[in-house]
Coordinates of C-alpha atoms and ligand atoms in Angstrom, one line a residue:
X1 CA 107.1 229.4 75.9
X2 CA 109.8 226.5 74.8
X3 CA 108.5 223.0 74.9
X4 CA 111.1 222.3 77.9
X5 CA 109.5 225.6 79.4
X6 CA 105.6 223.9 79.3
X7 CA 107.5 221.4 80.2
X8 CA 107.8 221.9 83.8
X9 CA 105.5 224.9 83.8
X10 CA 101.9 224.6 85.4
X11 CA 100.0 227.0 83.9
X12 CA 98.0 225.0 81.4
X13 CA 96.3 223.3 84.6
X14 CA 96.8 226.2 87.7
X15 CA 95.1 229.7 86.3
X16 CA 91.5 228.3 89.1
X17 CA 94.5 229.0 91.5
X18 CA 94.7 233.3 90.3
X19 CA 91.9 234.4 92.5
X20 CA 93.3 232.8 95.7
X21 CA 97.1 233.2 94.8
X22 CA 96.5 237.3 94.3
X23 CA 94.0 237.7 97.4
X24 CA 96.9 235.9 98.8
X25 CA 99.2 238.3 98.1
X26 CA 97.1 241.3 99.1
X27 CA 97.0 239.8 102.9
X28 CA 100.8 239.3 102.4
X29 CA 101.8 242.3 101.0
X30 CA 99.7 244.5 104.2
X31 CA 101.4 241.8 106.5
X32 CA 104.4 243.5 105.0
X33 CA 103.2 246.5 105.5
X34 CA 101.4 245.6 108.7
X35 CA 105.2 244.7 110.1
X36 CA 107.3 247.2 108.0
X37 CA 109.1 245.5 105.7
X38 CA 107.8 247.6 103.0
X39 CA 106.0 251.5 103.1
X40 CA 102.2 252.1 103.2
X41 CA 102.6 254.0 99.3
X42 CA 104.4 250.9 98.3
X43 CA 101.8 247.9 100.2
X44 CA 98.7 250.8 98.4
X45 CA 100.8 250.0 95.1
X46 CA 100.5 246.8 94.5
X47 CA 97.7 246.3 96.1
X48 CA 95.9 248.0 93.3
X49 CA 97.7 246.5 91.1
X50 CA 96.5 243.2 92.2
X51 CA 93.3 244.0 92.8
X52 CA 92.9 245.5 88.8
X53 CA 94.4 242.2 88.3
X54 CA 91.9 240.1 90.3
X55 CA 88.9 242.4 88.3
X56 CA 90.4 241.1 85.3
X57 CA 90.2 237.4 86.0
X58 CA 86.5 237.9 87.2
X59 CA 85.6 239.7 83.7
X60 CA 87.1 236.3 82.2
X61 CA 90.2 238.9 81.2
X62 CA 94.2 236.5 79.9
X63 CA 96.9 238.4 81.7
X64 CA 101.0 237.5 81.1
X65 CA 101.5 234.0 81.2
X66 CA 104.2 232.5 82.5
X67 CA 106.4 229.3 83.7
X68 CA 103.3 229.6 86.6
X69 CA 100.0 231.2 87.9
X70 CA 102.6 232.9 90.5
X71 CA 104.9 233.8 88.1
X72 CA 102.1 234.9 85.6
X73 CA 100.3 236.8 88.4
X74 CA 103.5 239.3 89.2
X75 CA 104.6 239.3 85.4
X76 CA 101.7 241.5 85.0
X77 CA 101.6 243.5 87.9
X78 CA 105.1 244.6 87.1
X79 CA 103.6 244.8 83.9
X80 CA 101.6 247.4 85.4
X81 CA 102.9 249.1 89.0
X82 CA 106.8 249.1 87.2
X83 CA 109.7 247.0 89.4
X84 CA 107.8 247.8 92.9
X85 CA 105.7 244.8 92.2
X86 CA 108.6 242.8 92.7
X87 CA 108.4 243.7 96.8
X88 CA 105.4 241.6 96.3
X89 CA 107.8 237.9 96.7
X90 CA 109.1 239.6 99.7
X91 CA 109.9 236.7 102.8
X92 CA 108.2 234.0 100.8
X93 CA 109.0 232.0 98.6
X94 CA 106.4 229.6 95.7
X95 CA 106.8 226.4 97.9
X96 CA 105.0 228.5 101.1
X97 CA 102.7 230.2 98.2
X98 CA 101.8 227.2 96.2
X99 CA 100.6 225.8 99.4
X100 CA 98.8 228.9 100.9
X101 CA 96.2 228.6 97.2
X102 CA 95.7 225.0 97.4
X103 CA 94.4 225.4 101.1
X104 CA 92.4 228.4 100.1
X105 CA 90.3 226.5 97.0
X106 CA 89.9 223.8 99.1
X107 CA 88.4 226.3 102.0
X108 CA 86.1 227.0 98.8
X109 CA 85.2 223.5 97.5
X110 CA 84.3 222.9 100.7
X111 CA 81.9 225.1 100.8
X112 CA 80.5 224.1 97.6
X113 CA 80.6 221.1 97.8
X114 CA 78.7 220.4 101.3
X115 CA 75.4 222.4 100.0
X116 CA 75.3 220.5 96.5
X117 CA 75.2 217.5 98.5
X118 CA 72.5 218.8 100.9
X119 CA 70.8 219.6 97.3
X120 CA 70.9 215.6 96.6
X121 CA 69.9 215.3 100.5
X122 CA 66.7 218.1 100.4
X123 CA 65.4 215.7 96.6
X124 CA 66.0 212.5 98.5
X125 CA 63.4 214.1 101.6
X126 CA 61.3 214.9 99.3
X127 CA 60.6 212.0 97.3
X128 CA 60.8 210.1 100.7
X129 CA 58.0 212.4 102.0
X130 CA 56.0 212.9 99.2
X131 CA 55.5 208.1 98.9
X132 CA 56.3 207.2 103.0
X133 CA 53.2 205.1 102.5
X134 CA 54.6 203.2 99.6
X135 CA 56.2 200.0 101.1
X136 CA 59.0 198.1 98.4
X137 CA 61.4 194.9 99.6
X138 CA 64.2 195.3 101.0
X139 CA 67.2 193.1 99.9
X140 CA 69.9 191.8 101.6
X141 CA 72.2 189.7 98.9
X142 CA 70.3 191.1 96.4
X143 CA 67.2 188.3 97.7
X144 CA 63.9 190.0 99.0
X145 CA 64.3 190.3 102.9
X146 CA 61.5 191.8 104.8
X147 CA 59.8 194.7 103.8
X148 CA 60.5 198.0 104.3
X149 CA 58.9 202.1 103.3
X150 CA 60.7 202.6 100.5
X151 CA 61.4 206.2 102.1
X152 CA 63.1 203.9 105.1
X153 CA 65.0 203.2 101.7
X154 CA 65.6 205.7 100.4
X155 CA 66.6 207.7 103.6
X156 CA 70.2 205.0 103.7
X157 CA 70.9 207.7 101.1
X158 CA 70.7 210.5 103.3
X159 CA 72.4 209.9 105.8
X160 CA 75.6 208.2 104.1
X161 CA 75.4 211.6 102.4
X162 CA 75.2 213.9 106.2
X163 CA 77.8 211.8 107.3
X164 CA 79.6 213.3 104.1
X165 CA 78.8 216.5 104.9
X166 CA 80.7 215.9 108.7
X167 CA 84.4 214.3 107.4
X168 CA 84.6 217.9 104.6
X169 CA 83.7 219.4 108.3
X170 CA 86.3 217.6 109.7
X171 CA 89.1 217.7 106.6
X172 CA 88.7 221.2 107.1
X173 CA 90.4 221.8 110.4
X174 CA 92.9 220.2 108.5
X175 CA 92.7 222.7 105.3
X176 CA 93.0 225.7 107.6
X177 CA 96.0 226.3 108.4
X178 CA 98.3 228.9 107.2
X179 CA 101.1 227.4 105.7
X180 CA 102.6 231.4 104.7
X181 CA 105.5 232.8 105.9
X182 CA 107.1 228.9 105.6
X183 CA 109.0 230.7 103.3
X184 CA 111.3 227.9 100.8
X185 CA 111.3 225.6 103.4
X186 CA 113.3 227.0 106.2
X187 CA 111.0 230.6 107.1
X188 CA 112.3 233.6 107.1
X189 CA 114.4 236.4 108.9
X190 CA 112.1 239.9 107.3
X191 CA 110.6 240.1 111.3
X192 CA 106.7 238.6 110.0
X193 CA 103.5 238.1 112.0
X194 CA 102.6 235.1 110.5
X195 CA 99.6 235.5 112.4
X196 CA 98.8 238.8 110.7
X197 CA 97.8 236.6 107.1
X198 CA 95.9 233.9 109.4
X199 CA 93.4 236.7 110.4
X200 CA 93.5 238.5 106.9
X201 CA 93.2 235.0 105.4
X202 CA 90.8 233.2 107.8
X203 CA 93.1 230.9 108.8
X204 CA 92.3 229.2 112.1
X205 CA 96.0 228.0 112.9
X206 CA 99.3 229.4 111.7
X207 CA 101.7 225.6 110.9
X208 CA 104.3 224.7 113.4
X209 CA 106.7 223.7 111.0
X210 CA 108.8 225.4 108.1
X211 CA 109.9 222.5 106.9
X212 CA 106.1 219.8 106.5
X213 CA 104.3 223.1 105.3
X214 CA 105.9 223.6 102.4
X215 CA 106.3 219.8 101.3
X216 CA 102.9 218.3 103.1
X217 CA 99.9 217.6 101.3
X218 CA 98.0 215.5 103.0
X219 CA 95.4 218.0 103.7
X220 CA 94.6 217.2 99.7
X221 CA 94.6 213.2 100.2
X222 CA 92.6 213.6 103.0
X223 CA 90.1 215.8 100.4
X224 CA 89.9 213.9 97.4
X225 CA 89.5 210.3 99.9
X226 CA 86.4 212.0 101.2
X227 CA 85.8 212.8 97.9
X228 CA 86.5 209.0 96.6
X229 CA 83.7 208.2 99.6
X230 CA 81.3 210.5 98.8
X231 CA 81.6 208.6 94.7
X232 CA 81.4 205.3 96.5
X233 CA 77.9 206.2 97.9
X234 CA 76.1 208.4 94.6
X235 CA 77.7 205.0 92.7
X236 CA 75.5 202.5 95.0
X237 CA 72.4 204.7 94.4
X238 CA 73.6 204.8 91.0
X239 CA 73.6 201.0 90.4
X240 CA 70.3 200.9 92.7
X241 CA 68.9 203.5 90.2
X242 CA 69.9 201.4 87.2
X243 CA 69.0 197.9 88.5
X244 CA 65.6 199.2 90.5
X245 CA 64.4 200.9 86.4
X246 CA 64.7 198.0 84.8
X247 CA 61.8 196.1 84.0
X248 CA 62.9 192.8 86.2
X249 CA 62.5 195.2 88.7
X250 CA 60.4 198.6 87.4
X251 CA 60.6 200.2 91.3
X252 CA 60.5 203.8 89.2
X253 CA 61.4 204.8 86.0
X254 CA 64.5 207.9 85.2
X255 CA 63.3 211.5 84.0
X256 CA 63.9 211.1 79.9
X257 CA 66.2 214.0 80.7
X258 CA 68.5 211.7 82.0
X259 CA 68.7 208.6 79.5
X260 CA 68.6 207.6 76.5
X261 CA 67.6 205.6 73.6
X262 CA 69.9 202.7 71.6
X263 CA 70.7 203.7 67.4
X264 CA 69.3 200.1 67.1
X265 CA 66.9 199.2 69.3
X266 CA 64.2 201.2 69.8
X267 CA 62.6 199.8 72.4
X268 CA 65.9 201.2 74.9
X269 CA 65.4 203.3 77.6
X270 CA 68.8 203.6 79.2
X271 CA 70.0 204.9 82.6
X272 CA 72.8 206.7 80.4
X273 CA 72.9 209.2 83.2
X274 CA 73.1 206.9 86.2
X275 CA 75.8 204.8 84.3
X276 CA 78.3 207.3 84.0
X277 CA 77.4 208.7 87.7
X278 CA 79.0 205.5 88.4
X279 CA 81.9 205.1 86.3
X280 CA 82.8 208.4 87.3
X281 CA 83.8 206.8 90.8
X282 CA 86.4 205.4 88.5
X283 CA 88.3 208.2 87.9
X284 CA 87.7 209.9 91.4
X285 CA 89.4 206.2 92.8
X286 CA 92.2 206.5 90.1
X287 CA 92.9 210.7 91.0
X288 CA 93.5 209.4 94.3
X289 CA 95.7 207.4 93.7
X290 CA 97.5 209.5 91.3
X291 CA 98.4 212.0 94.7
X292 CA 99.0 208.9 96.4
X293 CA 101.9 207.5 93.9
X294 CA 103.1 211.2 93.4
X295 CA 103.4 211.9 96.9
X296 CA 105.3 208.5 98.1
X297 CA 109.0 208.3 99.2
X298 CA 109.5 212.2 98.8
X299 CA 112.3 213.4 100.5
X300 CA 111.7 217.0 102.4
X301 CA 111.2 218.7 101.8
X302 CA 109.6 220.4 98.9
X303 CA 109.4 218.4 95.8
X304 CA 108.9 219.2 92.0
X305 CA 107.4 216.2 90.9
X306 CA 104.2 218.7 93.7
X307 CA 103.4 220.8 91.0
X308 CA 101.5 217.4 89.7
X309 CA 99.0 217.6 92.8
X310 CA 97.1 219.5 90.5
X311 CA 95.0 218.1 88.1
X312 CA 93.6 214.9 90.1
X313 CA 92.6 217.7 92.9
X314 CA 91.4 219.2 90.4
X315 CA 89.6 216.6 88.3
X316 CA 88.0 214.8 91.6
X317 CA 86.6 217.9 92.5
X318 CA 84.9 218.8 89.4
X319 CA 83.8 215.1 88.8
X320 CA 82.3 215.5 92.4
X321 CA 80.8 218.2 91.9
X322 CA 79.1 217.1 88.0
X323 CA 78.1 213.7 90.1
X324 CA 76.4 215.5 92.6
X325 CA 74.6 218.0 90.5
X326 CA 73.3 215.2 88.1
X327 CA 72.2 213.2 91.0
X328 CA 70.1 215.1 92.3
X329 CA 68.2 216.4 89.2
X330 CA 68.3 212.8 89.0
X331 CA 66.6 211.6 92.0
X332 CA 64.3 214.9 92.1
X333 CA 62.5 214.0 88.5
X334 CA 62.3 210.2 89.6
X335 CA 59.2 208.7 89.0
X336 CA 58.1 206.1 91.9
X337 CA 55.8 203.4 90.8
X338 CA 54.0 201.7 93.9
X339 CA 51.9 199.0 91.9
X340 CA 55.2 197.1 90.6
X341 CA 56.6 197.9 94.4
X342 CA 53.5 196.0 95.4
X343 CA 53.4 192.8 93.2
X344 CA 57.4 192.0 94.5
X345 CA 56.1 192.7 97.6
X346 CA 54.2 189.4 97.1
X347 CA 57.2 187.8 96.0
X348 CA 59.8 186.2 98.2
X349 CA 58.4 185.5 101.3
X350 CA 59.2 188.2 102.7
X351 CA 56.8 187.5 105.8
X352 CA 59.0 185.0 106.7
X353 CA 60.4 186.0 109.7
X354 CA 57.5 187.5 110.9
X355 CA 56.5 184.4 111.5
X356 CA 59.1 183.3 113.0
X357 CA 58.8 185.8 115.2
X358 CA 55.0 185.5 115.5
X359 CA 56.2 181.1 117.1
X360 CA 58.9 182.3 119.0
X361 CA 57.2 185.3 121.2
X362 CA 54.7 182.2 121.9
X363 CA 57.6 180.7 123.2
X364 CA 58.6 178.6 120.9
X365 CA 62.3 178.3 120.8
X366 CA 63.7 181.6 118.2
X367 CA 66.2 178.5 116.4
X368 CA 63.0 176.5 116.5
X369 CA 60.4 179.1 114.7
X370 CA 63.2 179.2 112.0
X371 CA 63.5 175.4 111.6
X372 CA 59.8 175.5 111.2
X373 CA 59.4 178.5 109.4
X374 CA 61.6 177.0 107.0
X375 CA 59.9 173.9 106.6
X376 CA 57.0 175.9 105.4
X377 CA 58.7 178.1 103.2
X378 CA 59.6 175.0 101.2
X379 CA 56.1 173.7 101.1
X380 CA 54.9 176.3 99.9
X381 CA 57.6 175.8 97.3
X382 CA 56.4 172.7 96.3
X383 CA 53.1 174.1 95.9
X384 CA 53.5 177.3 93.8
X385 CA 52.1 179.1 97.2
X386 CA 52.7 182.1 98.9
X387 CA 52.9 182.0 103.1
X388 CA 49.1 184.3 102.5
X389 CA 48.1 181.0 100.1
X390 CA 48.6 178.3 102.8
X391 CA 45.1 177.2 104.7
X392 CA 44.4 177.9 108.3
X393 CA 45.5 174.1 108.7
X394 CA 48.1 174.5 107.2
X395 CA 49.5 176.4 109.6
X396 CA 48.1 174.7 111.9
X397 CA 50.3 171.4 110.2
X398 CA 53.0 173.6 111.2
X399 CA 52.9 174.8 114.8
X400 CA 50.5 174.5 116.7
X401 CA 50.4 178.0 118.1
X402 CA 49.0 179.5 114.7
X403 CA 45.5 180.6 114.1
X404 CA 43.7 183.4 112.0
X405 CA 45.2 186.1 112.9
X406 CA 48.6 185.3 111.3
X407 CA 47.2 186.7 108.1
X408 CA 47.2 190.4 109.0
X409 CA 50.5 189.6 110.7
X410 CA 52.3 189.0 107.5
X411 CA 50.7 191.7 104.9
X412 CA 53.7 194.2 104.0
X413 CA 51.3 196.7 106.1
X414 CA 52.0 196.0 108.7
X415 CA 55.2 194.0 109.3
X416 CA 56.3 197.5 109.0
X417 CA 54.5 199.3 111.0
X418 CA 55.8 196.7 113.8
X419 CA 59.5 198.0 113.6
X420 CA 58.7 200.4 116.5
X421 CA 62.5 200.1 116.9
X422 CA 63.9 202.8 116.5
X423 CA 65.7 203.8 113.6
X424 CA 62.9 200.6 112.3
X425 CA 61.0 201.0 109.5
X426 CA 58.2 201.5 111.0
X427 CA 56.4 204.9 110.2
X428 CA 57.1 206.5 113.6
X429 CA 59.9 206.2 113.0
X430 CA 60.5 206.9 109.5
X431 CA 58.8 210.0 110.0
X432 CA 61.2 210.8 113.3
X433 CA 64.0 210.3 110.4
X434 CA 62.4 213.6 108.2
X435 CA 62.0 216.0 111.1
X436 CA 66.0 215.1 111.8
X437 CA 67.6 214.7 108.2
X438 CA 65.1 218.5 108.1
X439 CA 67.0 219.7 111.0
X440 CA 70.1 218.7 109.8
X441 CA 69.9 219.6 106.4
X442 CA 70.2 223.7 106.8
X443 CA 68.3 225.1 103.9
Ligands
LIG1 N1 104.4 225.8 90.1 C1 105.1 224.8 91.4 C2 103.3 224.3 91.4 O1 102.8 224.2 92.2 C3 105.1 226.4 92.3 C4 106.1 226.3 93.8 C5 107.6 225.7 92.6 N2 108.4 225.6 93.9 C6 109.7 225.1 93.2 N3 111.3 225.4 94.4 N4 109.8 225.2 92.0 O2 104.4 222.8 92.8

C-alpha cells in the first residue's frame, strides 16, 4: 500500500472489527437470499466463504489487506470463492456496514466490561465481609470527621460501580439498533428486509432514518462517557489506595506484586499500579474529547473524519478493561492494618459530633450544643488532650447534662452502632448492604 492509501485507510487499526464485520455480512447475505435478491446457491457459497475466513481469523491466520476491514474481507472472499463474492455488497454500503460493526463490537464489549466491574465488586465485597469489625476515621475535606466501619467506606465504591453497570446497560438501549440497510445514506431500492437482519443479529430495533443511522456516533460517545465515569471512580479509589498506604496513614498495604521499589531509595515501596490506574484516567478522558471533537460540526451524513472514531473508542475500552482487571486484584490482595486504623481513631476528635448530639438529645438546641463542643475541642487542643482524656468535672464545667455515661458514648464502636439510620454505618446497616450487593452481583 502506498503512503496515501495507508493514510486514508483504517486497516492499521480496524482489524479487531473483523469478526463483527463477517458476522454482519453473513446475516446480510442470508437476508438477501430470504428476500430473493440473490439465489440460495449464491448465498450458500458466500456464507461458506465468510465462515471459512472467520475460522482462519480466529486461528490467528492473516487475510488479505485492503484499505479497511470491509474491503479486506471482501478481497479475501473473492480470492476464495471467485466473483460471486462480489454479490455480498448488494444493497449496502461501507457506511452502514461500519456503523453496524461498531455497534456489534460495543454490544460485546459492554458484556465484558460489566463482568470485569463485577469482579471488582466481588473483591470489595470479600474485603468488606472479612473486615467488617474494623473501624476507621471517615473524612470530609480529608479532615477526620466521624468514625465509620471500614466495610462501609469500601462498599461505597461497590455502589458507584453498580451504577456504572446500570449506565452501560442503559447505553445499550441506544447501541442495540440496527443501522444496516441504510446503505450509503438514502436507503436502497432493493427489496430488503431489515427486520429479518435485525433478528438474525439480535438487534432490538432497526434505525428509523437512514441519514441519521450512517452519520451519528452518539452511541460511541455515550459509551466512552460511561467509561470516563468508571475511570473517575477507579481513580478516586486508586488515590485512596495511594494515600492510605502512605506511612502517614498506614491503613493498608498493597501486595508486593502491585508495588515497586525505587532505584535510589532502598526503603521505598511505591504503589505504582494504583498510580497508573489513576494516570490512565487522563487517556480515557482524552479519548472522550477526541471523539467529541471529531464529530463536532460535521455536515450530514457520513464524512471520512468519522473513521478516526475507532482509535479513541478502542483505546478507551482497552484501558478500562486493564484498569478494572488490575483493580480487582489490588483490592483482593490488600492487607488491612486495623491496628493503625484504631490509632487514627484516637486522633482528630471523631467523637465531637456524638457529644453535640448527646446534648441535643438532652434538650440543648443543636446550634448551642455545637458551640459547647467546639469550646471543649479548643480546650483539649490547648491541654494536648483528647475528648476521652477529659475528667468528668471538666465535662460538667461545659454542661450540666454530662454524666459518667459520656465516656461510653464516645467509644468508636459505640458511635458506629448508634448510626442505625438506613444506609448508615452501623454494623446492621452495613450487613444489609452486603446482602443487597451480593444479590446485585450475580456471580
Ligand atoms: N473505513 C471507513 C470508516 O472506518 C469505512 C467507511 C468508509 N466509507 C466511505 N464512504 N469511504 O469509517
